[in-house]
mmCIF file of N, CA and C in Angstrom:
data_model
loop_
_atom_site.group_PDB
_atom_site.id
_atom_site.type_symbol
_atom_site.label_atom_id
_atom_site.label_comp_id
_atom_site.label_asym_id
_atom_site.label_seq_id
_atom_site.Cartn_x
_atom_site.Cartn_y
_atom_site.Cartn_z
ATOM 1 N N ILE A 4 118.546 -87.898 -64.360
ATOM 2 C CA ILE A 4 118.128 -87.951 -62.972
ATOM 3 C C ILE A 4 117.532 -86.602 -62.615
ATOM 4 N N GLU A 5 116.349 -86.614 -62.139
ATOM 5 C CA GLU A 5 115.711 -85.375 -61.713
ATOM 6 C C GLU A 5 116.233 -84.992 -60.341
ATOM 7 N N ALA A 6 116.586 -83.735 -60.177
ATOM 8 C CA ALA A 6 117.072 -83.247 -58.893
ATOM 9 C C ALA A 6 115.926 -83.214 -57.901
ATOM 10 N N GLY A 7 116.254 -83.363 -56.671
ATOM 11 C CA GLY A 7 115.269 -83.320 -55.608
ATOM 12 C C GLY A 7 115.851 -83.934 -54.358
ATOM 13 N N SER A 8 115.108 -83.879 -53.299
ATOM 14 C CA SER A 8 115.631 -84.360 -52.020
ATOM 15 C C SER A 8 115.847 -85.865 -52.009
ATOM 16 N N ALA A 9 115.204 -86.588 -52.925
ATOM 17 C CA ALA A 9 115.320 -88.046 -52.916
ATOM 18 C C ALA A 9 116.463 -88.570 -53.790
ATOM 19 N N VAL A 10 117.127 -87.699 -54.526
ATOM 20 C CA VAL A 10 118.193 -88.156 -55.414
ATOM 21 C C VAL A 10 119.367 -88.676 -54.585
ATOM 22 N N ARG A 11 119.910 -89.815 -55.017
ATOM 23 C CA ARG A 11 121.004 -90.454 -54.283
ATOM 24 C C ARG A 11 122.251 -90.531 -55.166
ATOM 25 N N GLU A 12 123.396 -90.493 -54.522
ATOM 26 C CA GLU A 12 124.662 -90.589 -55.240
ATOM 27 C C GLU A 12 124.738 -91.892 -56.022
ATOM 28 N N SER A 13 124.159 -92.956 -55.499
ATOM 29 C CA SER A 13 124.204 -94.256 -56.172
ATOM 30 C C SER A 13 123.530 -94.207 -57.546
ATOM 31 N N GLN A 14 122.546 -93.325 -57.731
ATOM 32 C CA GLN A 14 121.904 -93.186 -59.032
ATOM 33 C C GLN A 14 122.896 -92.632 -60.057
ATOM 34 N N PHE A 15 123.657 -91.637 -59.647
ATOM 35 C CA PHE A 15 124.684 -91.080 -60.530
ATOM 36 C C PHE A 15 125.773 -92.119 -60.800
ATOM 37 N N GLN A 16 126.174 -92.840 -59.763
ATOM 38 C CA GLN A 16 127.218 -93.853 -59.928
ATOM 39 C C GLN A 16 126.788 -94.928 -60.916
ATOM 40 N N ALA A 17 125.536 -95.363 -60.849
ATOM 41 C CA ALA A 17 125.048 -96.399 -61.759
ATOM 42 C C ALA A 17 125.093 -95.929 -63.206
ATOM 43 N N ILE A 18 124.620 -94.721 -63.463
ATOM 44 C CA ILE A 18 124.611 -94.191 -64.833
ATOM 45 C C ILE A 18 126.036 -94.030 -65.358
ATOM 46 N N LEU A 19 126.932 -93.480 -64.541
ATOM 47 C CA LEU A 19 128.307 -93.272 -64.985
ATOM 48 C C LEU A 19 129.056 -94.594 -65.154
ATOM 49 N N SER A 20 128.759 -95.583 -64.323
ATOM 50 C CA SER A 20 129.393 -96.901 -64.461
ATOM 51 C C SER A 20 128.986 -97.571 -65.769
ATOM 52 N N GLU A 21 127.727 -97.412 -66.142
ATOM 53 C CA GLU A 21 127.224 -97.999 -67.380
ATOM 54 C C GLU A 21 127.643 -97.214 -68.617
ATOM 55 N N ASN A 22 128.019 -95.958 -68.427
ATOM 56 C CA ASN A 22 128.366 -95.075 -69.545
ATOM 57 C C ASN A 22 129.657 -94.310 -69.262
ATOM 58 N N PRO A 23 130.780 -95.001 -69.120
ATOM 59 C CA PRO A 23 132.025 -94.308 -68.762
ATOM 60 C C PRO A 23 132.484 -93.302 -69.810
ATOM 61 N N TRP A 24 131.968 -93.382 -71.026
ATOM 62 C CA TRP A 24 132.298 -92.407 -72.057
ATOM 63 C C TRP A 24 131.899 -90.996 -71.627
ATOM 64 N N MET A 25 130.959 -90.898 -70.676
ATOM 65 C CA MET A 25 130.502 -89.585 -70.219
ATOM 66 C C MET A 25 131.607 -88.803 -69.504
ATOM 67 N N PHE A 26 132.632 -89.507 -69.034
ATOM 68 C CA PHE A 26 133.759 -88.823 -68.395
ATOM 69 C C PHE A 26 134.614 -88.090 -69.415
ATOM 70 N N GLY A 27 134.551 -88.494 -70.677
ATOM 71 C CA GLY A 27 135.289 -87.824 -71.741
ATOM 72 C C GLY A 27 136.384 -88.694 -72.332
ATOM 73 N N SER A 28 136.884 -88.259 -73.463
ATOM 74 C CA SER A 28 137.901 -89.032 -74.185
ATOM 75 C C SER A 28 139.282 -88.926 -73.558
ATOM 76 N N GLU A 29 139.423 -88.083 -72.538
ATOM 77 C CA GLU A 29 140.724 -87.990 -71.878
ATOM 78 C C GLU A 29 141.023 -89.225 -71.026
ATOM 79 N N TYR A 30 140.034 -90.113 -70.896
ATOM 80 C CA TYR A 30 140.219 -91.337 -70.115
ATOM 81 C C TYR A 30 140.062 -92.554 -71.010
ATOM 82 N N SER A 31 140.970 -93.506 -70.859
ATOM 83 C CA SER A 31 140.942 -94.704 -71.687
ATOM 84 C C SER A 31 140.300 -95.892 -70.992
ATOM 85 N N GLU A 32 140.152 -95.807 -69.664
ATOM 86 C CA GLU A 32 139.668 -96.979 -68.941
ATOM 87 C C GLU A 32 139.059 -96.577 -67.593
ATOM 88 N N LEU A 33 137.976 -97.248 -67.243
ATOM 89 C CA LEU A 33 137.376 -97.143 -65.918
ATOM 90 C C LEU A 33 137.851 -98.364 -65.148
ATOM 91 N N LEU A 34 138.625 -98.151 -64.094
ATOM 92 C CA LEU A 34 139.191 -99.272 -63.344
ATOM 93 C C LEU A 34 138.167 -99.864 -62.385
ATOM 94 N N ASP A 35 138.197 -101.179 -62.239
ATOM 95 C CA ASP A 35 137.300 -101.862 -61.303
ATOM 96 C C ASP A 35 137.707 -101.613 -59.858
ATOM 97 N N GLN A 36 139.012 -101.535 -59.634
ATOM 98 C CA GLN A 36 139.532 -101.349 -58.274
ATOM 99 C C GLN A 36 139.208 -99.941 -57.782
ATOM 100 N N ARG A 37 138.494 -99.847 -56.656
ATOM 101 C CA ARG A 37 138.153 -98.545 -56.086
ATOM 102 C C ARG A 37 138.533 -98.451 -54.615
ATOM 103 N N ARG A 38 139.061 -99.505 -54.047
ATOM 104 C CA ARG A 38 139.446 -99.503 -52.636
ATOM 105 C C ARG A 38 140.909 -99.947 -52.543
ATOM 106 N N TRP A 39 141.798 -98.986 -52.357
ATOM 107 C CA TRP A 39 143.218 -99.278 -52.271
ATOM 108 C C TRP A 39 143.795 -98.994 -50.897
ATOM 109 N N THR A 40 143.079 -98.236 -50.105
ATOM 110 C CA THR A 40 143.521 -97.982 -48.741
ATOM 111 C C THR A 40 142.483 -98.576 -47.794
ATOM 112 N N ARG A 41 142.857 -98.694 -46.557
ATOM 113 C CA ARG A 41 142.046 -99.433 -45.601
ATOM 114 C C ARG A 41 140.628 -98.900 -45.409
ATOM 115 N N ASP A 42 140.464 -97.627 -45.260
ATOM 116 C CA ASP A 42 139.162 -97.090 -44.865
ATOM 117 C C ASP A 42 138.441 -96.285 -45.938
ATOM 118 N N GLU A 43 138.991 -96.187 -47.133
ATOM 119 C CA GLU A 43 138.394 -95.349 -48.155
ATOM 120 C C GLU A 43 138.039 -96.148 -49.400
ATOM 121 N N GLN A 44 136.956 -95.714 -50.041
ATOM 122 C CA GLN A 44 136.582 -96.239 -51.350
ATOM 123 C C GLN A 44 136.244 -95.056 -52.231
ATOM 124 N N GLN A 45 136.924 -94.945 -53.347
ATOM 125 C CA GLN A 45 136.692 -93.838 -54.254
ATOM 126 C C GLN A 45 135.465 -94.140 -55.116
ATOM 127 N N ASP A 46 134.797 -93.080 -55.588
ATOM 128 C CA ASP A 46 133.630 -93.280 -56.451
ATOM 129 C C ASP A 46 134.045 -93.900 -57.773
ATOM 130 N N PHE A 47 135.042 -93.297 -58.419
ATOM 131 C CA PHE A 47 135.539 -93.814 -59.690
ATOM 132 C C PHE A 47 137.044 -93.630 -59.750
ATOM 133 N N VAL A 48 137.708 -94.588 -60.370
ATOM 134 C CA VAL A 48 139.133 -94.475 -60.651
ATOM 135 C C VAL A 48 139.284 -94.746 -62.146
ATOM 136 N N VAL A 49 139.885 -93.800 -62.849
ATOM 137 C CA VAL A 49 140.015 -93.884 -64.299
ATOM 138 C C VAL A 49 141.483 -93.772 -64.703
ATOM 139 N N ARG A 50 141.777 -94.285 -65.895
ATOM 140 C CA ARG A 50 143.125 -94.176 -66.450
ATOM 141 C C ARG A 50 143.120 -93.103 -67.521
ATOM 142 N N ARG A 51 144.058 -92.183 -67.395
ATOM 143 C CA ARG A 51 144.150 -91.094 -68.370
ATOM 144 C C ARG A 51 144.755 -91.597 -69.676
ATOM 145 N N THR A 52 144.193 -91.161 -70.773
ATOM 146 C CA THR A 52 144.606 -91.613 -72.097
ATOM 147 C C THR A 52 146.021 -91.167 -72.435
ATOM 148 N N ILE A 53 146.350 -89.922 -72.171
ATOM 149 C CA ILE A 53 147.589 -89.330 -72.658
ATOM 150 C C ILE A 53 148.845 -89.867 -71.977
ATOM 151 N N ASP A 54 148.788 -90.152 -70.677
ATOM 152 C CA ASP A 54 150.000 -90.543 -69.956
ATOM 153 C C ASP A 54 149.850 -91.813 -69.119
ATOM 154 N N ASN A 55 148.690 -92.438 -69.161
ATOM 155 C CA ASN A 55 148.435 -93.690 -68.461
ATOM 156 C C ASN A 55 148.360 -93.551 -66.938
ATOM 157 N N TYR A 56 148.426 -92.337 -66.415
ATOM 158 C CA TYR A 56 148.269 -92.131 -64.980
ATOM 159 C C TYR A 56 146.821 -92.389 -64.583
ATOM 160 N N ILE A 57 146.633 -92.708 -63.305
ATOM 161 C CA ILE A 57 145.273 -92.892 -62.828
ATOM 162 C C ILE A 57 144.777 -91.626 -62.141
ATOM 163 N N GLU A 58 143.460 -91.499 -62.110
ATOM 164 C CA GLU A 58 142.840 -90.311 -61.548
ATOM 165 C C GLU A 58 141.569 -90.729 -60.804
ATOM 166 N N ILE A 59 141.290 -90.042 -59.723
ATOM 167 C CA ILE A 59 140.071 -90.272 -58.946
ATOM 168 C C ILE A 59 139.013 -89.290 -59.432
ATOM 169 N N ILE A 60 137.783 -89.770 -59.547
ATOM 170 C CA ILE A 60 136.661 -88.877 -59.805
ATOM 171 C C ILE A 60 135.676 -89.071 -58.664
ATOM 172 N N GLU A 61 135.439 -88.003 -57.933
ATOM 173 C CA GLU A 61 134.514 -88.006 -56.801
ATOM 174 C C GLU A 61 133.248 -87.281 -57.218
ATOM 175 N N ILE A 62 132.099 -87.910 -57.005
ATOM 176 C CA ILE A 62 130.844 -87.270 -57.378
ATOM 177 C C ILE A 62 130.011 -86.970 -56.135
ATOM 178 N N LYS A 63 129.266 -85.889 -56.216
ATOM 179 C CA LYS A 63 128.351 -85.473 -55.154
ATOM 180 C C LYS A 63 127.020 -85.093 -55.779
ATOM 181 N N THR A 64 125.958 -85.290 -55.035
ATOM 182 C CA THR A 64 124.618 -85.008 -55.530
ATOM 183 C C THR A 64 124.351 -83.498 -55.574
ATOM 184 N N PRO A 65 123.242 -83.101 -56.221
ATOM 185 C CA PRO A 65 122.892 -81.676 -56.247
ATOM 186 C C PRO A 65 122.827 -81.080 -54.843
ATOM 187 N N LEU A 66 123.098 -79.811 -54.749
ATOM 188 C CA LEU A 66 123.275 -79.147 -53.458
ATOM 189 C C LEU A 66 121.996 -78.628 -52.817
ATOM 190 N N GLU A 67 120.843 -78.856 -53.433
ATOM 191 C CA GLU A 67 119.568 -78.413 -52.854
ATOM 192 C C GLU A 67 119.575 -76.931 -52.511
ATOM 193 N N GLY A 68 120.105 -76.125 -53.406
ATOM 194 C CA GLY A 68 120.079 -74.677 -53.213
ATOM 195 C C GLY A 68 121.284 -74.098 -52.500
ATOM 196 N N ALA A 69 122.136 -74.933 -51.913
ATOM 197 C CA ALA A 69 123.341 -74.414 -51.257
ATOM 198 C C ALA A 69 124.288 -73.863 -52.320
ATOM 199 N N SER A 70 125.015 -72.836 -51.974
ATOM 200 C CA SER A 70 125.939 -72.201 -52.914
ATOM 201 C C SER A 70 127.229 -73.000 -53.036
ATOM 202 N N LEU A 71 127.666 -73.188 -54.259
ATOM 203 C CA LEU A 71 128.951 -73.823 -54.507
ATOM 204 C C LEU A 71 130.078 -72.855 -54.159
ATOM 205 N N PHE A 72 129.857 -71.582 -54.474
ATOM 206 C CA PHE A 72 130.825 -70.533 -54.172
ATOM 207 C C PHE A 72 130.111 -69.391 -53.457
ATOM 208 N N ASN A 73 130.848 -68.675 -52.645
ATOM 209 C CA ASN A 73 130.346 -67.467 -51.992
ATOM 210 C C ASN A 73 131.076 -66.263 -52.575
ATOM 211 N N HIS A 74 130.397 -65.138 -52.630
ATOM 212 C CA HIS A 74 130.980 -63.932 -53.195
ATOM 213 C C HIS A 74 131.478 -63.017 -52.078
ATOM 214 N N ASP A 75 132.717 -62.591 -52.182
ATOM 215 C CA ASP A 75 133.301 -61.616 -51.256
ATOM 216 C C ASP A 75 133.213 -60.254 -51.939
ATOM 217 N N ARG A 76 132.240 -59.468 -51.531
ATOM 218 C CA ARG A 76 132.008 -58.174 -52.176
ATOM 219 C C ARG A 76 133.168 -57.204 -51.977
ATOM 220 N N SER A 77 133.814 -57.263 -50.826
ATOM 221 C CA SER A 77 134.891 -56.304 -50.560
ATOM 222 C C SER A 77 136.089 -56.497 -51.489
ATOM 223 N N HIS A 78 136.278 -57.712 -52.003
ATOM 224 C CA HIS A 78 137.385 -57.976 -52.922
ATOM 225 C C HIS A 78 136.895 -58.376 -54.317
ATOM 226 N N ASN A 79 135.578 -58.403 -54.485
ATOM 227 C CA ASN A 79 134.962 -58.823 -55.737
ATOM 228 C C ASN A 79 135.561 -60.144 -56.230
ATOM 229 N N SER A 80 135.545 -61.130 -55.335
ATOM 230 C CA SER A 80 136.086 -62.447 -55.664
ATOM 231 C C SER A 80 135.175 -63.525 -55.069
ATOM 232 N N TYR A 81 135.429 -64.753 -55.451
ATOM 233 C CA TYR A 81 134.631 -65.886 -54.981
ATOM 234 C C TYR A 81 135.509 -66.847 -54.191
ATOM 235 N N TYR A 82 134.899 -67.516 -53.241
ATOM 236 C CA TYR A 82 135.597 -68.539 -52.459
ATOM 237 C C TYR A 82 134.673 -69.726 -52.271
ATOM 238 N N ALA A 83 135.256 -70.896 -51.984
ATOM 239 C CA ALA A 83 134.499 -72.142 -51.885
ATOM 240 C C ALA A 83 133.474 -72.088 -50.760
ATOM 241 N N GLY A 84 132.266 -72.546 -51.068
ATOM 242 C CA GLY A 84 131.214 -72.656 -50.068
ATOM 243 C C GLY A 84 131.454 -73.874 -49.182
ATOM 244 N N VAL A 85 130.598 -74.069 -48.209
ATOM 245 C CA VAL A 85 130.759 -75.143 -47.224
ATOM 246 C C VAL A 85 130.788 -76.518 -47.883
ATOM 247 N N GLU A 86 129.829 -76.810 -48.748
ATOM 248 C CA GLU A 86 129.753 -78.144 -49.353
ATOM 249 C C GLU A 86 130.949 -78.437 -50.252
ATOM 250 N N LEU A 87 131.391 -77.449 -51.000
ATOM 251 C CA LEU A 87 132.572 -77.628 -51.837
ATOM 252 C C LEU A 87 133.810 -77.818 -50.976
ATOM 253 N N SER A 88 133.925 -77.063 -49.904
ATOM 254 C CA SER A 88 135.073 -77.212 -48.996
ATOM 255 C C SER A 88 135.134 -78.617 -48.407
ATOM 256 N N LYS A 89 133.969 -79.175 -48.055
ATOM 257 C CA LYS A 89 133.935 -80.534 -47.490
ATOM 258 C C LYS A 89 134.461 -81.570 -48.475
ATOM 259 N N VAL A 90 134.004 -81.490 -49.732
ATOM 260 C CA VAL A 90 134.424 -82.496 -50.706
ATOM 261 C C VAL A 90 135.888 -82.303 -51.091
ATOM 262 N N ILE A 91 136.369 -81.070 -51.105
ATOM 263 C CA ILE A 91 137.798 -80.845 -51.370
ATOM 264 C C ILE A 91 138.634 -81.486 -50.267
ATOM 265 N N GLY A 92 138.212 -81.318 -49.013
ATOM 266 C CA GLY A 92 138.912 -81.958 -47.897
ATOM 267 C C GLY A 92 138.892 -83.474 -48.010
ATOM 268 N N GLN A 93 137.755 -84.036 -48.405
ATOM 269 C CA GLN A 93 137.626 -85.481 -48.581
ATOM 270 C C GLN A 93 138.600 -85.989 -49.641
ATOM 271 N N VAL A 94 138.656 -85.301 -50.773
ATOM 272 C CA VAL A 94 139.525 -85.717 -51.874
ATOM 273 C C VAL A 94 141.000 -85.540 -51.505
ATOM 274 N N GLN A 95 141.333 -84.461 -50.808
ATOM 275 C CA GLN A 95 142.722 -84.280 -50.359
ATOM 276 C C GLN A 95 143.139 -85.425 -49.442
ATOM 277 N N ASN A 96 142.245 -85.866 -48.587
ATOM 278 C CA ASN A 96 142.513 -86.995 -47.710
ATOM 279 C C ASN A 96 142.787 -88.260 -48.527
ATOM 280 N N TYR A 97 141.959 -88.523 -49.551
ATOM 281 C CA TYR A 97 142.189 -89.677 -50.431
ATOM 282 C C TYR A 97 143.569 -89.603 -51.073
ATOM 283 N N LEU A 98 143.899 -88.447 -51.629
ATOM 284 C CA LEU A 98 145.175 -88.295 -52.334
ATOM 285 C C LEU A 98 146.363 -88.511 -51.398
ATOM 286 N N GLU A 99 146.285 -87.972 -50.193
ATOM 287 C CA GLU A 99 147.365 -88.159 -49.216
ATOM 288 C C GLU A 99 147.545 -89.633 -48.865
ATOM 289 N N LYS A 100 146.443 -90.333 -48.631
ATOM 290 C CA LYS A 100 146.534 -91.754 -48.272
ATOM 291 C C LYS A 100 147.053 -92.592 -49.438
ATOM 292 N N LEU A 101 146.601 -92.291 -50.644
ATOM 293 C CA LEU A 101 147.083 -93.039 -51.809
ATOM 294 C C LEU A 101 148.563 -92.778 -52.056
ATOM 295 N N ASP A 102 149.004 -91.561 -51.811
ATOM 296 C CA ASP A 102 150.416 -91.234 -51.955
ATOM 297 C C ASP A 102 151.248 -91.956 -50.895
ATOM 298 N N THR A 103 150.761 -91.973 -49.658
ATOM 299 C CA THR A 103 151.461 -92.644 -48.563
ATOM 300 C C THR A 103 151.571 -94.148 -48.820
ATOM 301 N N GLU A 104 150.530 -94.727 -49.393
ATOM 302 C CA GLU A 104 150.483 -96.177 -49.631
ATOM 303 C C GLU A 104 150.972 -96.577 -51.026
ATOM 304 N N ARG A 105 151.635 -95.671 -51.724
ATOM 305 C CA ARG A 105 152.034 -95.917 -53.110
ATOM 306 C C ARG A 105 152.786 -97.234 -53.297
ATOM 307 N N ASN A 106 153.804 -97.485 -52.501
ATOM 308 C CA ASN A 106 154.606 -98.703 -52.672
ATOM 309 C C ASN A 106 153.791 -99.964 -52.430
ATOM 310 N N SER A 107 152.922 -99.933 -51.441
ATOM 311 C CA SER A 107 152.066 -101.077 -51.146
ATOM 312 C C SER A 107 151.068 -101.323 -52.279
ATOM 313 N N ILE A 108 150.478 -100.270 -52.788
ATOM 314 C CA ILE A 108 149.515 -100.391 -53.886
ATOM 315 C C ILE A 108 150.207 -100.934 -55.129
ATOM 316 N N LEU A 109 151.392 -100.452 -55.409
ATOM 317 C CA LEU A 109 152.150 -100.919 -56.564
ATOM 318 C C LEU A 109 152.468 -102.407 -56.429
ATOM 319 N N ALA A 110 152.886 -102.835 -55.238
ATOM 320 C CA ALA A 110 153.232 -104.241 -55.008
ATOM 321 C C ALA A 110 152.004 -105.151 -55.038
ATOM 322 N N ASN A 111 150.914 -104.714 -54.427
ATOM 323 C CA ASN A 111 149.737 -105.580 -54.294
ATOM 324 C C ASN A 111 148.767 -105.502 -55.465
ATOM 325 N N ASP A 112 148.653 -104.331 -56.082
ATOM 326 C CA ASP A 112 147.638 -104.146 -57.118
ATOM 327 C C ASP A 112 148.209 -103.865 -58.503
ATOM 328 N N GLY A 113 149.512 -103.627 -58.571
ATOM 329 C CA GLY A 113 150.138 -103.375 -59.861
ATOM 330 C C GLY A 113 149.807 -102.023 -60.466
ATOM 331 N N GLU A 114 149.296 -101.099 -59.663
ATOM 332 C CA GLU A 114 148.989 -99.753 -60.134
ATOM 333 C C GLU A 114 149.867 -98.755 -59.405
ATOM 334 N N ASP A 115 150.345 -97.771 -60.139
ATOM 335 C CA ASP A 115 151.203 -96.754 -59.553
ATOM 336 C C ASP A 115 150.384 -95.482 -59.326
ATOM 337 N N THR A 116 150.295 -95.048 -58.085
ATOM 338 C CA THR A 116 149.538 -93.837 -57.757
ATOM 339 C C THR A 116 150.400 -92.581 -57.842
ATOM 340 N N PHE A 117 151.566 -92.696 -58.467
ATOM 341 C CA PHE A 117 152.438 -91.550 -58.684
ATOM 342 C C PHE A 117 151.700 -90.501 -59.512
ATOM 343 N N LYS A 118 151.819 -89.253 -59.110
ATOM 344 C CA LYS A 118 151.182 -88.131 -59.803
ATOM 345 C C LYS A 118 149.665 -88.278 -59.885
ATOM 346 N N ILE A 119 149.068 -88.930 -58.898
ATOM 347 C CA ILE A 119 147.619 -89.116 -58.928
ATOM 348 C C ILE A 119 146.920 -87.764 -58.772
ATOM 349 N N ARG A 120 145.849 -87.612 -59.483
ATOM 350 C CA ARG A 120 145.051 -86.393 -59.464
ATOM 351 C C ARG A 120 143.612 -86.763 -59.146
ATOM 352 N N ALA A 121 142.795 -85.737 -58.969
ATOM 353 C CA ALA A 121 141.378 -85.978 -58.712
ATOM 354 C C ALA A 121 140.537 -84.901 -59.377
ATOM 355 N N LYS A 122 139.322 -85.272 -59.707
ATOM 356 C CA LYS A 122 138.311 -84.336 -60.184
ATOM 357 C C LYS A 122 137.079 -84.513 -59.339
ATOM 358 N N ILE A 123 136.349 -83.426 -59.190
ATOM 359 C CA ILE A 123 135.110 -83.442 -58.427
ATOM 360 C C ILE A 123 133.968 -83.071 -59.375
ATOM 361 N N ILE A 124 132.940 -83.892 -59.384
ATOM 362 C CA ILE A 124 131.710 -83.578 -60.107
ATOM 363 C C ILE A 124 130.669 -83.382 -59.014
ATOM 364 N N ILE A 125 130.135 -82.174 -58.932
ATOM 365 C CA ILE A 125 129.227 -81.877 -57.828
ATOM 366 C C ILE A 125 127.959 -81.226 -58.357
ATOM 367 N N GLY A 126 126.819 -81.792 -57.964
ATOM 368 C CA GLY A 126 125.540 -81.226 -58.351
ATOM 369 C C GLY A 126 125.264 -81.365 -59.824
ATOM 370 N N ARG A 127 124.479 -80.435 -60.320
ATOM 371 C CA ARG A 127 124.171 -80.387 -61.744
ATOM 372 C C ARG A 127 123.661 -79.004 -62.085
ATOM 373 N N ASP A 128 123.749 -78.660 -63.339
ATOM 374 C CA ASP A 128 123.253 -77.375 -63.822
ATOM 375 C C ASP A 128 121.756 -77.500 -64.061
ATOM 376 N N GLY A 129 120.978 -76.690 -63.414
ATOM 377 C CA GLY A 129 119.531 -76.747 -63.558
ATOM 378 C C GLY A 129 119.034 -76.401 -64.941
ATOM 379 N N ASP A 130 119.863 -75.758 -65.739
ATOM 380 C CA ASP A 130 119.479 -75.402 -67.102
ATOM 381 C C ASP A 130 119.810 -76.506 -68.090
#
């Protein structure tokens, strides 16, 4: 996918859905179920190979030049930029809701959201 203002998240979702191996061998399965709480739908839900736990993968399109991290010169350290902070907040919200609804999800869908984790794939490396 060529980066640019017209690139859409759905393009990334289509490629990753057709090629789940791109997530890596740490996952054994791409789950069909992506909506377990009332108002949220995750981009991808995968099963981890080593322990069978499920994990959310949230993807975001290229940042169009926005910084992923900002540099604090006075402490010579980096901190999350605006776009990264937004997606971290979004994913934390998903995790909280999935944790709160754990018993309901287990009863209705047969999946345990215990120890659920998330990964964020954001943008792409221009090189």
